[in-house]
Coordinates of C-alpha atoms and ligand atoms in Angstrom, one line a residue:
M1 CA 183.9 126.5 70.7
K2 CA 184.0 128.7 67.5
R3 CA 186.4 131.6 67.8
N4 CA 187.2 134.6 65.6
D5 CA 190.7 135.8 65.2
I6 CA 191.9 138.5 67.6
I7 CA 191.8 142.2 66.6
L8 CA 193.2 145.2 68.4
A9 CA 191.4 148.5 67.6
P10 CA 193.4 151.3 69.2
S11 CA 191.2 154.3 70.0
I12 CA 192.4 157.5 68.5
L13 CA 190.4 159.3 71.3
A14 CA 193.6 158.9 73.4
G15 CA 195.8 160.3 70.6
N16 CA 196.9 163.9 70.1
H17 CA 193.9 165.8 68.6
A18 CA 196.2 168.6 67.5
N19 CA 198.0 166.1 65.4
L20 CA 195.7 163.2 64.5
S21 CA 197.7 162.2 61.5
E22 CA 200.7 161.5 63.7
S23 CA 198.4 159.5 66.0
M24 CA 197.1 157.5 63.0
K25 CA 200.7 156.8 62.0
I26 CA 201.5 155.5 65.5
I27 CA 198.5 153.1 65.2
E28 CA 199.5 152.0 61.7
D29 CA 203.1 151.4 62.7
S30 CA 202.0 149.2 65.6
G31 CA 200.7 146.7 63.1
A32 CA 197.0 147.1 64.1
S33 CA 194.5 146.6 61.3
W34 CA 191.6 148.5 62.9
V35 CA 191.3 152.0 64.4
H36 CA 188.4 152.8 66.8
L37 CA 186.7 156.1 66.3
D38 CA 184.8 157.4 69.3
I39 CA 182.0 159.8 68.4
M40 CA 180.4 161.7 71.4
D41 CA 177.5 164.1 71.4
G42 CA 177.7 165.7 74.9
H43 CA 174.2 164.3 75.6
F44 CA 174.2 160.5 75.5
V45 CA 177.6 160.8 77.1
P46 CA 178.9 163.8 79.0
N47 CA 181.7 164.7 76.6
L48 CA 182.3 165.8 73.0
S49 CA 184.9 164.3 70.6
F50 CA 184.9 164.8 66.8
G51 CA 182.6 164.5 63.8
P52 CA 182.4 163.1 60.3
K53 CA 184.8 165.7 58.8
I54 CA 187.6 164.4 60.9
V55 CA 186.7 160.9 60.0
A56 CA 186.7 161.8 56.3
D57 CA 190.1 163.5 56.5
L58 CA 191.6 160.6 58.4
R59 CA 190.2 158.3 55.6
K60 CA 192.4 160.1 53.1
I61 CA 195.5 159.2 55.0
S62 CA 194.8 155.7 56.2
K63 CA 193.7 152.3 54.8
L64 CA 192.9 150.8 58.2
F65 CA 189.5 149.4 59.0
F66 CA 187.5 152.3 60.5
D67 CA 185.5 151.0 63.5
T68 CA 183.1 153.9 64.3
H69 CA 181.4 153.9 67.7
L70 CA 178.5 156.3 67.8
M71 CA 177.8 157.5 71.4
L72 CA 174.8 159.6 70.3
D73 CA 171.2 160.0 71.3
N74 CA 170.2 160.3 67.6
P75 CA 172.6 158.0 65.7
Q76 CA 170.0 157.5 63.0
D77 CA 170.6 161.1 61.9
F78 CA 174.3 160.5 61.3
I79 CA 174.6 157.1 59.6
E80 CA 174.9 158.4 56.1
A81 CA 177.5 161.1 57.2
F82 CA 179.7 158.5 58.9
A83 CA 179.3 156.0 56.1
K84 CA 180.3 158.5 53.5
A85 CA 183.2 159.7 55.6
G86 CA 184.7 156.2 55.1
S87 CA 183.6 154.1 58.1
N88 CA 183.9 150.4 57.6
S89 CA 181.8 149.5 60.6
I90 CA 179.3 151.6 62.5
T91 CA 178.2 150.7 66.0
I92 CA 175.1 152.2 67.6
H93 CA 173.9 152.0 71.2
V94 CA 170.9 150.0 72.4
E95 CA 169.9 152.5 75.1
P96 CA 168.3 155.5 73.3
E97 CA 164.8 155.3 71.9
Y98 CA 164.9 155.2 68.1
D99 CA 164.4 152.6 65.3
K100 CA 167.4 150.4 66.0
L101 CA 166.5 147.6 63.5
G102 CA 165.9 150.2 60.8
T103 CA 169.2 152.0 61.6
L104 CA 171.2 148.7 61.5
K105 CA 169.6 148.0 58.2
E106 CA 170.6 151.4 56.8
I107 CA 174.2 150.9 58.0
K108 CA 174.3 147.6 56.0
Q109 CA 172.6 149.2 52.9
L110 CA 175.4 151.8 52.9
G111 CA 177.9 149.0 52.7
C112 CA 179.2 149.1 56.3
A113 CA 179.3 146.3 58.9
C114 CA 177.0 147.1 61.8
G115 CA 177.3 146.8 65.5
I116 CA 175.2 147.1 68.7
A117 CA 176.7 148.5 71.9
L118 CA 175.6 148.3 75.5
N119 CA 176.6 150.3 78.6
P120 CA 177.8 148.6 81.8
G121 CA 174.4 149.2 83.5
T122 CA 172.4 147.7 80.6
N123 CA 171.2 144.1 80.7
A124 CA 172.7 141.8 78.2
E125 CA 169.1 140.7 77.3
S126 CA 168.4 144.1 75.8
I127 CA 170.5 143.3 72.7
L128 CA 168.8 139.9 72.0
P129 CA 166.5 141.3 69.3
Y130 CA 169.5 142.5 67.3
L131 CA 171.9 139.6 67.5
E132 CA 170.9 138.0 64.2
E133 CA 171.3 141.4 62.5
V134 CA 174.7 142.5 63.7
D135 CA 178.4 141.9 62.7
L136 CA 179.6 143.1 66.0
V137 CA 178.5 143.4 69.7
L138 CA 180.4 146.1 71.7
V139 CA 180.4 145.5 75.4
M140 CA 181.3 148.8 77.2
T141 CA 183.5 147.9 80.1
V142 CA 183.5 151.4 81.5
Q143 CA 180.7 154.0 81.5
P144 CA 181.3 155.7 78.1
G145 CA 182.4 159.3 77.9
Y146 CA 186.0 159.3 78.8
G147 CA 189.1 157.3 78.2
G148 CA 191.4 156.3 81.0
Q149 CA 188.8 154.7 83.4
A150 CA 189.3 151.4 85.2
F151 CA 187.9 148.2 83.6
R152 CA 184.7 147.0 85.4
E153 CA 185.3 143.4 86.5
E154 CA 181.5 142.7 86.7
M155 CA 181.4 142.9 82.9
L156 CA 183.1 139.5 82.6
P157 CA 180.0 137.4 83.1
K158 CA 178.1 139.6 80.6
I159 CA 180.8 138.9 78.0
A160 CA 180.5 135.2 78.7
K161 CA 176.7 135.3 78.4
I162 CA 176.8 137.0 75.0
N163 CA 179.5 134.6 73.9
E164 CA 177.2 131.7 75.0
W165 CA 174.3 133.1 72.9
R166 CA 176.7 133.4 69.9
T167 CA 177.6 129.7 70.2
E168 CA 174.0 128.5 70.9
K169 CA 172.5 130.5 68.0
D170 CA 175.5 129.6 65.7
L171 CA 176.2 133.3 65.0
D172 CA 179.5 134.8 64.1
F173 CA 179.4 138.5 65.2
R174 CA 182.6 139.9 66.7
L175 CA 182.6 140.4 70.4
E176 CA 184.3 143.7 71.2
V177 CA 185.3 145.1 74.6
D178 CA 185.9 148.8 75.1
G179 CA 187.1 150.6 78.2
G180 CA 190.1 150.1 80.5
I181 CA 191.6 147.4 78.3
N182 CA 195.3 146.5 78.5
P183 CA 197.0 143.2 77.5
E184 CA 196.4 141.5 81.0
I185 CA 192.7 142.5 81.0
A186 CA 192.3 141.6 77.3
K187 CA 193.4 138.1 78.2
R188 CA 190.7 137.7 80.8
C189 CA 188.1 139.1 78.4
W190 CA 189.3 136.6 75.7
E191 CA 188.9 133.7 78.1
E192 CA 185.2 134.7 78.3
G193 CA 184.8 135.0 74.5
A194 CA 185.9 138.5 73.5
D195 CA 187.9 138.7 70.3
T196 CA 188.1 142.4 69.5
F197 CA 189.8 144.8 71.9
V198 CA 189.6 148.6 72.0
A199 CA 192.5 150.2 73.8
G200 CA 193.1 154.0 74.1
T201 CA 195.1 155.1 77.1
A202 CA 197.0 151.8 77.6
F203 CA 197.9 151.6 73.9
F204 CA 199.2 155.2 73.6
R205 CA 201.1 154.9 76.9
A206 CA 202.8 151.6 75.9
E207 CA 206.4 152.2 75.0
N208 CA 206.5 149.3 72.6
K209 CA 203.3 149.3 70.7
K210 CA 204.2 146.2 68.6
A211 CA 204.8 144.3 71.8
F212 CA 201.5 145.6 73.2
L213 CA 199.7 144.2 70.1
E214 CA 201.6 140.9 70.2
G215 CA 201.1 140.5 74.0
L216 CA 197.4 140.9 73.7
V217 CA 196.2 137.4 74.5
Ligands
DX5_1 C1 184.9 155.5 76.1 C2 185.2 155.1 74.7 C3 186.4 154.2 74.6 C4 187.7 154.8 75.1 C5 188.5 153.7 75.6 O1 183.9 156.3 76.2 O2 184.1 154.4 74.1 O3 186.6 153.8 73.2 O4 188.4 155.5 74.1 O5 189.6 154.3 76.2 P1 190.5 153.6 77.3 O6 191.2 152.5 76.6 O7 191.4 154.7 77.7 O8 189.6 153.2 78.4
ZN2 ZN1 184.5 153.3 72.0

């Protein structure tokens, strides 16, 4: 089986929003090469987080890969703003009604990698039309909106199925899991084919962040 290298993307959502530059430094010092940026609109998800200005200001202080996760009902209206703010990758959700293929294309035209995300209650089949187009598939392993929730075990077969399609179709998108991830759970997701791990609460709680990263799988 083909495998990508393993990437940890700590989510700054679980950092200190009164001092995000300190949170960014904590992520950089851990040795992680990605940071996950959770953007929420209070509509697609029942919470608000931060917008493109914060991403642009973080860009000025960091060279990490910016993995931007748009939890928005109208992501198509914000692609340019998040690309210009310095995102390296932009992931959109499959659930809302909008032109997803056109939006993925726009993300690529703006020079970013593109991803498609799906919620725990969404069938894996719903992302099939986009698999050939994307650089990343993000499997939500909690209902999005809040950090600190428990990983949903029933997502393991979904990860395995998407990984199977990746092999069958000879594609090389990254397979990212997001929600309730810690090193022990990451290992179980890795066994099913995941290679990219978002961790917010468990990462910021870990006393030794380098060990957290090294112990991942
Ligand atoms: C959830 C977000 C996640 C979140 C993960 O809505 O998409 O990225 O920050 O946080 P933890 O690791 O605390 O579940
Ligand atoms: Zn996320």
